[in-house]
PDB file of C-alpha atoms in Angstrom:
ATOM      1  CA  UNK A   1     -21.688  75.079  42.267  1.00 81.00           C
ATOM      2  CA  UNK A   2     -25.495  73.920  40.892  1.00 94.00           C
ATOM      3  CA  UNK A   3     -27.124  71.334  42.744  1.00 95.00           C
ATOM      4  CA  UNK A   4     -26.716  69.016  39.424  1.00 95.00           C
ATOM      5  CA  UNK A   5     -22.625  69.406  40.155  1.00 94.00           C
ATOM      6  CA  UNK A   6     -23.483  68.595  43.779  1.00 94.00           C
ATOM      7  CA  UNK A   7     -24.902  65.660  42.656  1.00 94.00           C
ATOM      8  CA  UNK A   8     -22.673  64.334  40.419  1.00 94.00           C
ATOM      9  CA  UNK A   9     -19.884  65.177  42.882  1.00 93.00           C
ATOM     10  CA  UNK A  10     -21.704  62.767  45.050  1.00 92.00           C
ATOM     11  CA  UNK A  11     -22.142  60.005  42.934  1.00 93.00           C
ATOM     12  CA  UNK A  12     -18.322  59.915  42.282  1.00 94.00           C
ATOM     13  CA  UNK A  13     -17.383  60.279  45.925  1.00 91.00           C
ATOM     14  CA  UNK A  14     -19.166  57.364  47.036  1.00 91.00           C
ATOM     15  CA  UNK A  15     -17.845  55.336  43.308  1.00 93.00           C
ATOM     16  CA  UNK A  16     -13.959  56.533  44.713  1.00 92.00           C
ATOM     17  CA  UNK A  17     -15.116  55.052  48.023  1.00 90.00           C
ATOM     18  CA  UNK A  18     -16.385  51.780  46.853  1.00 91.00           C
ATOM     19  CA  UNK A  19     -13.161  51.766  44.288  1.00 92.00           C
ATOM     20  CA  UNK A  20     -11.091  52.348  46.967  1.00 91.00           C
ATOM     21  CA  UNK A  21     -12.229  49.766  49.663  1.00 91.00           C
ATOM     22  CA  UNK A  22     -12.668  47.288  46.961  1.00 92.00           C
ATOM     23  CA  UNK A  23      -9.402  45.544  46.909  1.00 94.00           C
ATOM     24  CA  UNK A  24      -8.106  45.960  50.132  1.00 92.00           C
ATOM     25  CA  UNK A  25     -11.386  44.811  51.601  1.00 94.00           C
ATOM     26  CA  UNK A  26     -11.774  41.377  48.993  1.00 96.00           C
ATOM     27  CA  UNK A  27      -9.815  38.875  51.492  1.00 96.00           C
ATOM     28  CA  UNK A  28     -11.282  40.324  54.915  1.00 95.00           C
ATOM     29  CA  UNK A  29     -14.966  39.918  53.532  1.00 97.00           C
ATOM     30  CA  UNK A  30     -13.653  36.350  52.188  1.00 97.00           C
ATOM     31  CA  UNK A  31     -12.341  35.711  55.407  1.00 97.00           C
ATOM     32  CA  UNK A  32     -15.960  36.598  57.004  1.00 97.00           C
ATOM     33  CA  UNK A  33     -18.126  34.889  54.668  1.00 97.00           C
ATOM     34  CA  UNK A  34     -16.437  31.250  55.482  1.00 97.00           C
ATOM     35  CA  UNK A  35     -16.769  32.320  59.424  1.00 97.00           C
ATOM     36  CA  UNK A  36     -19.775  32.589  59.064  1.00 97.00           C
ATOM     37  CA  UNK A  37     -20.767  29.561  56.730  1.00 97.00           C
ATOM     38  CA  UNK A  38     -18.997  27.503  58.845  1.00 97.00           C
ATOM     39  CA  UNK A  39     -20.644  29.091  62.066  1.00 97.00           C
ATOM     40  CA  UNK A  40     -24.117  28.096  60.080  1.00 97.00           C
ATOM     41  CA  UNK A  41     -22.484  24.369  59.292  1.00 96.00           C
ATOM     42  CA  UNK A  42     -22.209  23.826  63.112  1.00 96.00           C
ATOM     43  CA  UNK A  43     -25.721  24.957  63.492  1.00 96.00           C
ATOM     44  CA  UNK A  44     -24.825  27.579  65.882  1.00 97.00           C
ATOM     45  CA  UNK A  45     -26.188  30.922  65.347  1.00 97.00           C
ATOM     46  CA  UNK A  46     -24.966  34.626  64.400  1.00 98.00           C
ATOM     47  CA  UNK A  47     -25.718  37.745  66.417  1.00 97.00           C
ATOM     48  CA  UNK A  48     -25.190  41.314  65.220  1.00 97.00           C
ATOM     49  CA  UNK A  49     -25.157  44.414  67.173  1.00 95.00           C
ATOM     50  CA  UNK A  50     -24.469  48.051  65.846  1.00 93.00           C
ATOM     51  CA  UNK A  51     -23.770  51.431  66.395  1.00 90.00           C
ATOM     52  CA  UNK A  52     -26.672  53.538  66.130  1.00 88.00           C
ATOM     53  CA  UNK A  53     -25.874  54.772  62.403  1.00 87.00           C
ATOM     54  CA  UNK A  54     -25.287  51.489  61.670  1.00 91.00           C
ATOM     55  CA  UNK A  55     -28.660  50.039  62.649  1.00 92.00           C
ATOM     56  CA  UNK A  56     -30.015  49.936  59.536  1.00 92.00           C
ATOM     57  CA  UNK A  57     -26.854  47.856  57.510  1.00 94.00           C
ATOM     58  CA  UNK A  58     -27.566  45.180  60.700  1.00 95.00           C
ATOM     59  CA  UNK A  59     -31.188  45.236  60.184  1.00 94.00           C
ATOM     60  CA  UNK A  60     -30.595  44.264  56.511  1.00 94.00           C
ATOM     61  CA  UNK A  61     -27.864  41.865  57.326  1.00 96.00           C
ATOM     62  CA  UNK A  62     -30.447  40.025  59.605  1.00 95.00           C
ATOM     63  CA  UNK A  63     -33.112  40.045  57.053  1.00 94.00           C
ATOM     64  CA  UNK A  64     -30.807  38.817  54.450  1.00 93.00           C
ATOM     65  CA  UNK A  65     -29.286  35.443  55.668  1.00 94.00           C
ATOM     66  CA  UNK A  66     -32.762  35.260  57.906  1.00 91.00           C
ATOM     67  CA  UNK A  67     -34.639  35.163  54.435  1.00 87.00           C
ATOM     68  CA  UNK A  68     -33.285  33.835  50.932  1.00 77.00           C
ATOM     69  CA  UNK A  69     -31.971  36.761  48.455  1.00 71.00           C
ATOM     70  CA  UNK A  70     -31.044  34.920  45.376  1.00 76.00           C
ATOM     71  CA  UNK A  71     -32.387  30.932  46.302  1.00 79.00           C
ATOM     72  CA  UNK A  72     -35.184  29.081  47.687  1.00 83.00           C
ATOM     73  CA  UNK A  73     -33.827  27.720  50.974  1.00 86.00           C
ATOM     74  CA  UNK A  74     -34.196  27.879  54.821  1.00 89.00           C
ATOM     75  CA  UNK A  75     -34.058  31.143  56.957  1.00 90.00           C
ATOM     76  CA  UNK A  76     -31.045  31.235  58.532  1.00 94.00           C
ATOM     77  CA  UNK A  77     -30.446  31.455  62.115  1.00 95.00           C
ATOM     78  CA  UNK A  78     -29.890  35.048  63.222  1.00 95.00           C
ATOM     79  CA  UNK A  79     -30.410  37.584  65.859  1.00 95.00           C
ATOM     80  CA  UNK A  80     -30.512  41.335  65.842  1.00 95.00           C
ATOM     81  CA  UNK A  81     -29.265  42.526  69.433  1.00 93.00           C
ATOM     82  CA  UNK A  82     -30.912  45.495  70.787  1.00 82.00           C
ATOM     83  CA  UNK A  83     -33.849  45.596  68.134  1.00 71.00           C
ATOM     84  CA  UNK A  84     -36.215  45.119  71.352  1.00 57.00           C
ATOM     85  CA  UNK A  85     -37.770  48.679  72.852  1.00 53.00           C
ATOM     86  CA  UNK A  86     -38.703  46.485  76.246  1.00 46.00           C
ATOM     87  CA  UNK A  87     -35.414  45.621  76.724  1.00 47.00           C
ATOM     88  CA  UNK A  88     -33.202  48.818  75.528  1.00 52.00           C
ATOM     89  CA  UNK A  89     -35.929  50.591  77.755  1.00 46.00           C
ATOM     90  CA  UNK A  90     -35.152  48.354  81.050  1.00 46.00           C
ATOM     91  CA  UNK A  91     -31.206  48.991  80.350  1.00 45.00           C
ATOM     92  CA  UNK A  92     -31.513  52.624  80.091  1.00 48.00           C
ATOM     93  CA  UNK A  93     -33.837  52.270  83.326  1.00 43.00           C
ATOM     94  CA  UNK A  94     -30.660  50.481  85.285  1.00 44.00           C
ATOM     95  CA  UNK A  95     -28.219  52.648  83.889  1.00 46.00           C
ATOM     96  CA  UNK A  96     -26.929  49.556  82.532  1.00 53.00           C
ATOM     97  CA  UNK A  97     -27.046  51.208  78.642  1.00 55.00           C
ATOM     98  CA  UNK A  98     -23.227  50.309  77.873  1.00 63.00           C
ATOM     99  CA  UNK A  99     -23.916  46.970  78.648  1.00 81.00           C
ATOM    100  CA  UNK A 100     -26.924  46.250  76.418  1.00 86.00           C
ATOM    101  CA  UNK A 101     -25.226  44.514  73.851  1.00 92.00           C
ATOM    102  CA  UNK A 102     -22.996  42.200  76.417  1.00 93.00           C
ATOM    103  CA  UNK A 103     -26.117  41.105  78.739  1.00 91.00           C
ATOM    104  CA  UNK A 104     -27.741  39.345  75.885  1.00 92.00           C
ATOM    105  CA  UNK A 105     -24.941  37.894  74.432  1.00 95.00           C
ATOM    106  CA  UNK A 106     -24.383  36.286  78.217  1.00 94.00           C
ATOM    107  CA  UNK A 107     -28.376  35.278  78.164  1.00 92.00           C
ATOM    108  CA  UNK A 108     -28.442  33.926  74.614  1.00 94.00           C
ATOM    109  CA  UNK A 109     -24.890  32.888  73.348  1.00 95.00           C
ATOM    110  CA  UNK A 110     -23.201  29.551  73.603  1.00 96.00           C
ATOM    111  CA  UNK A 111     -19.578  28.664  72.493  1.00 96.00           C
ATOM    112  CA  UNK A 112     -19.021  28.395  68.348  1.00 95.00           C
ATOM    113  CA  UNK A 113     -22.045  31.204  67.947  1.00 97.00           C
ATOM    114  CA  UNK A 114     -20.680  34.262  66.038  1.00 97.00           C
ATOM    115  CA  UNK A 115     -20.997  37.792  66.721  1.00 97.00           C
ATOM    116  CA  UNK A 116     -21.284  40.525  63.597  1.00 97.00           C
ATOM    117  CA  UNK A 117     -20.499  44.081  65.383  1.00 96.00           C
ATOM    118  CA  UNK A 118     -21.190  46.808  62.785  1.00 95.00           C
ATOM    119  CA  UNK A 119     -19.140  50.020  63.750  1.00 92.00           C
ATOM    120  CA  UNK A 120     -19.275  53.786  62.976  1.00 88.00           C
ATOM    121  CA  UNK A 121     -16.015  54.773  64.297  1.00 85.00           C
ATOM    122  CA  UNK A 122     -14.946  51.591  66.162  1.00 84.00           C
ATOM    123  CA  UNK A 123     -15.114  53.247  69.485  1.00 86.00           C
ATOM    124  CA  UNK A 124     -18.171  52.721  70.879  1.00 90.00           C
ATOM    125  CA  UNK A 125     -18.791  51.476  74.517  1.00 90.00           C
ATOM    126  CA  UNK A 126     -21.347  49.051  74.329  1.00 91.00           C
ATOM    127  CA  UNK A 127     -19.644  47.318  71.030  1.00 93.00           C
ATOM    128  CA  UNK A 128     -16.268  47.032  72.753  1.00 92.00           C
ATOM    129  CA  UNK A 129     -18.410  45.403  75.501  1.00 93.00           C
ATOM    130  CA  UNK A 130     -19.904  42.959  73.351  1.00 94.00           C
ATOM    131  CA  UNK A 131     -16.674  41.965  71.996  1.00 93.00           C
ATOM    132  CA  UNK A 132     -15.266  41.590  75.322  1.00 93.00           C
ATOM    133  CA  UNK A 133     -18.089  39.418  76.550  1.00 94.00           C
ATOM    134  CA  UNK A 134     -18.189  37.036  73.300  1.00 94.00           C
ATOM    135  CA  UNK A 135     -14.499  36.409  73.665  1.00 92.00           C
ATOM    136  CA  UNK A 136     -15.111  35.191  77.119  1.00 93.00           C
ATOM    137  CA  UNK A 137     -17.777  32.558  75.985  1.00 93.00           C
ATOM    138  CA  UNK A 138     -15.657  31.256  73.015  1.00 94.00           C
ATOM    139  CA  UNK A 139     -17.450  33.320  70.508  1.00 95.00           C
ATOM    140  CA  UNK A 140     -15.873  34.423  67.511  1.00 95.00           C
ATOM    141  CA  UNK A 141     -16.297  38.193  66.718  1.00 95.00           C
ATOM    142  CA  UNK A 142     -16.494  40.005  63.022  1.00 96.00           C
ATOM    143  CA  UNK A 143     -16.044  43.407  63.558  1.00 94.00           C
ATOM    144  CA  UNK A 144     -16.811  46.063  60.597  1.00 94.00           C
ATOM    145  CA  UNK A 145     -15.615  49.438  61.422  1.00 88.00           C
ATOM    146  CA  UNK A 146     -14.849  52.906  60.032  1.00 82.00           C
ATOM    147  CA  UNK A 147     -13.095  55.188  62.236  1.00 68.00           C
ATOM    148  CA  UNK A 148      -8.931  55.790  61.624  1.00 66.00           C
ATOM    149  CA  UNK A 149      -8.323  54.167  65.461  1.00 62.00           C
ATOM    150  CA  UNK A 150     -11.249  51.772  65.766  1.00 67.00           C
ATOM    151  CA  UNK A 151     -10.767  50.392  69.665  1.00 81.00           C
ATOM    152  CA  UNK A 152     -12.638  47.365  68.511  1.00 84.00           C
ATOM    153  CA  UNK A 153     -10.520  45.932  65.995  1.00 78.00           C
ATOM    154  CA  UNK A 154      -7.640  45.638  68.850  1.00 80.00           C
ATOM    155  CA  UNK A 155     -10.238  43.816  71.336  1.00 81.00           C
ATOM    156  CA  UNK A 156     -11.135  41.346  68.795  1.00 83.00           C
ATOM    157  CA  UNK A 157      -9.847  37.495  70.174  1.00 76.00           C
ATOM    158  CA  UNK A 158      -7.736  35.375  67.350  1.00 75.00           C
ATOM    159  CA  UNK A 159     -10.569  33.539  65.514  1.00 79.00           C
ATOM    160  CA  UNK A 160     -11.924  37.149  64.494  1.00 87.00           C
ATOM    161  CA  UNK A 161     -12.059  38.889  61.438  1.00 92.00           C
ATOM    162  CA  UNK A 162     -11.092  42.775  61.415  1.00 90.00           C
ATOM    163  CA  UNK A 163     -13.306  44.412  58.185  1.00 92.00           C
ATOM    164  CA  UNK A 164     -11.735  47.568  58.313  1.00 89.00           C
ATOM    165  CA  UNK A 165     -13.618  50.222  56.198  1.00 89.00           C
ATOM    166  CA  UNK A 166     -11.896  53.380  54.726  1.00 87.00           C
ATOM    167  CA  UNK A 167     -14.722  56.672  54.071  1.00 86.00           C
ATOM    168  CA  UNK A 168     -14.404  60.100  53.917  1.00 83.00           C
ATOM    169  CA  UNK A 169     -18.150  61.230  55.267  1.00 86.00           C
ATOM    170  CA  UNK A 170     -20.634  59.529  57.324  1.00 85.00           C
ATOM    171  CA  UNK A 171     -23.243  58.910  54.147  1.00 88.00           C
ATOM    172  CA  UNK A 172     -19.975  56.824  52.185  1.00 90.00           C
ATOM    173  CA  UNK A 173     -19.917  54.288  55.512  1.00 91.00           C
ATOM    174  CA  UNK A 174     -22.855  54.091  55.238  1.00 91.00           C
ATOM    175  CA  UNK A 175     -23.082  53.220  51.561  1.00 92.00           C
ATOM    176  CA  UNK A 176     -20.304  50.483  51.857  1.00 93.00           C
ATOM    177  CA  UNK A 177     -21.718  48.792  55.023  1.00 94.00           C
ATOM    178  CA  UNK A 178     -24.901  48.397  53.144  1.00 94.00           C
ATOM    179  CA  UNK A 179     -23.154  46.956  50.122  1.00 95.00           C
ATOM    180  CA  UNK A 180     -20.687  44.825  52.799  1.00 96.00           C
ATOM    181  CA  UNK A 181     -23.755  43.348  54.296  1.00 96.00           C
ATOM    182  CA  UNK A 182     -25.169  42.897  50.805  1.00 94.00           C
ATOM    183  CA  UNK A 183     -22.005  40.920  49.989  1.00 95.00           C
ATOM    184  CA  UNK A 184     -21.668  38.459  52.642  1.00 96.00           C
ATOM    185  CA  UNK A 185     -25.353  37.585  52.161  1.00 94.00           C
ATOM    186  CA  UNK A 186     -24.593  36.664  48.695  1.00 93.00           C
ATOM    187  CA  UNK A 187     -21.274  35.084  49.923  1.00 95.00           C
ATOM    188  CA  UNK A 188     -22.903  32.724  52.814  1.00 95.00           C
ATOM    189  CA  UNK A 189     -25.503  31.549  50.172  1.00 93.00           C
ATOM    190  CA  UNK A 190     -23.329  30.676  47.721  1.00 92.00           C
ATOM    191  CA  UNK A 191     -20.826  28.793  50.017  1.00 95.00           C
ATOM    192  CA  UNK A 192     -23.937  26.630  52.116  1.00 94.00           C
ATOM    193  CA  UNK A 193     -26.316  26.345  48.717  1.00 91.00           C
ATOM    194  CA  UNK A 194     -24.568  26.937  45.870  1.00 86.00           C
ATOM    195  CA  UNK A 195     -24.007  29.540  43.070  1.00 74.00           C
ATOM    196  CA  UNK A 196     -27.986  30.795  41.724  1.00 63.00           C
ATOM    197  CA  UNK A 197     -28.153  28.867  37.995  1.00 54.00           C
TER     198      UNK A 197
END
């Protein structure tokens, strides 16, 4: 097979992916977007924490609804867990590393915030954490994950929203977290500002 075929190949494997997700995932990324409008409404704020292939999407998430994509308006208040080296660094220096996520939601959250967990498999320690620990201070989880058992969809407390992403290959999560993130950014605006004229 020539590299163009490999490339073409790819383009319509991540096209099937998006094609596939598309309908199944329209009322769970609904669901999300008025969460979190309404989250912003109450003038509480939204964390997101990831897994570590993830970090990227939740970067981008942050910097979306932090800074307007489509209309002038205010930043919107939200914070990227774990983005500090200080802190991550201290963890890992206590052995406290599967915590990292859960300490600062204990430090920093209050009742009616909202926590975005971005998932590779739906598995991972630190996440499940987090959603524990939110759930015990009354705050409302959105949990995005990819694996075929994610852990963290079953931890998640009534008020939450399961996004529950279907890929074949590491690079196609990818792909539709980025264009999930994308989404609710767009979403969020639209519901606290109005539609771009």
């Amino acid at each position: 097979m020539s590299i163009f075929e490999n490339i073409i190949n790819g383009f319509n494997g991540y096209i099937d992916a998006i094609s596939g997700n598309t309908e199944p995932l329209t009322p769970h990324l609904a669901e999300a977007a008025h969460l979190m409008a309404h989250t912003l409404l109450e003038e509480r704020k939204i964390f997101c924490c990831t897994s570590g292939h993830a970090f990227a999407a939740g970067q981008q998430f942050c910097a979306n609804l932090g800074n307007s994509q489509n209309l002038q308006r205010p930043g919107l208040p939200t914070v990227f867990l774990g983005n500090s080296q200080q802190h991550t660094l201290a963890m890992i220096d206590q052995q406290q590393s599967g915590s990292i996520y859960a300490r600062q939601i204990q430090a920093l959250g209050q009742p009616g915030d909202l926590l975005f967990v971005i998932a590779t498999s739906g598995q991972e320690k630190p996440l499940l954490q987090a959603v524990q620990t939110a759930g015990e201070q009354q705050i409302a989880c959105i949990a995005m994950a990819g694996g075929p058992h994610p852990d963290i969809h079953n931890a998640l407390c009534s008020q939450s929203v399961n996004i529950p992403l279907r890929c074949e290959s590491y690079g196609q999560l990818q792909a539709m977290q980025f264009l999930a993130v994308c989404l609710l950014g767009d979403l969020v605006e639209q519901l606290l500002f109005g539609t771009p004229t």
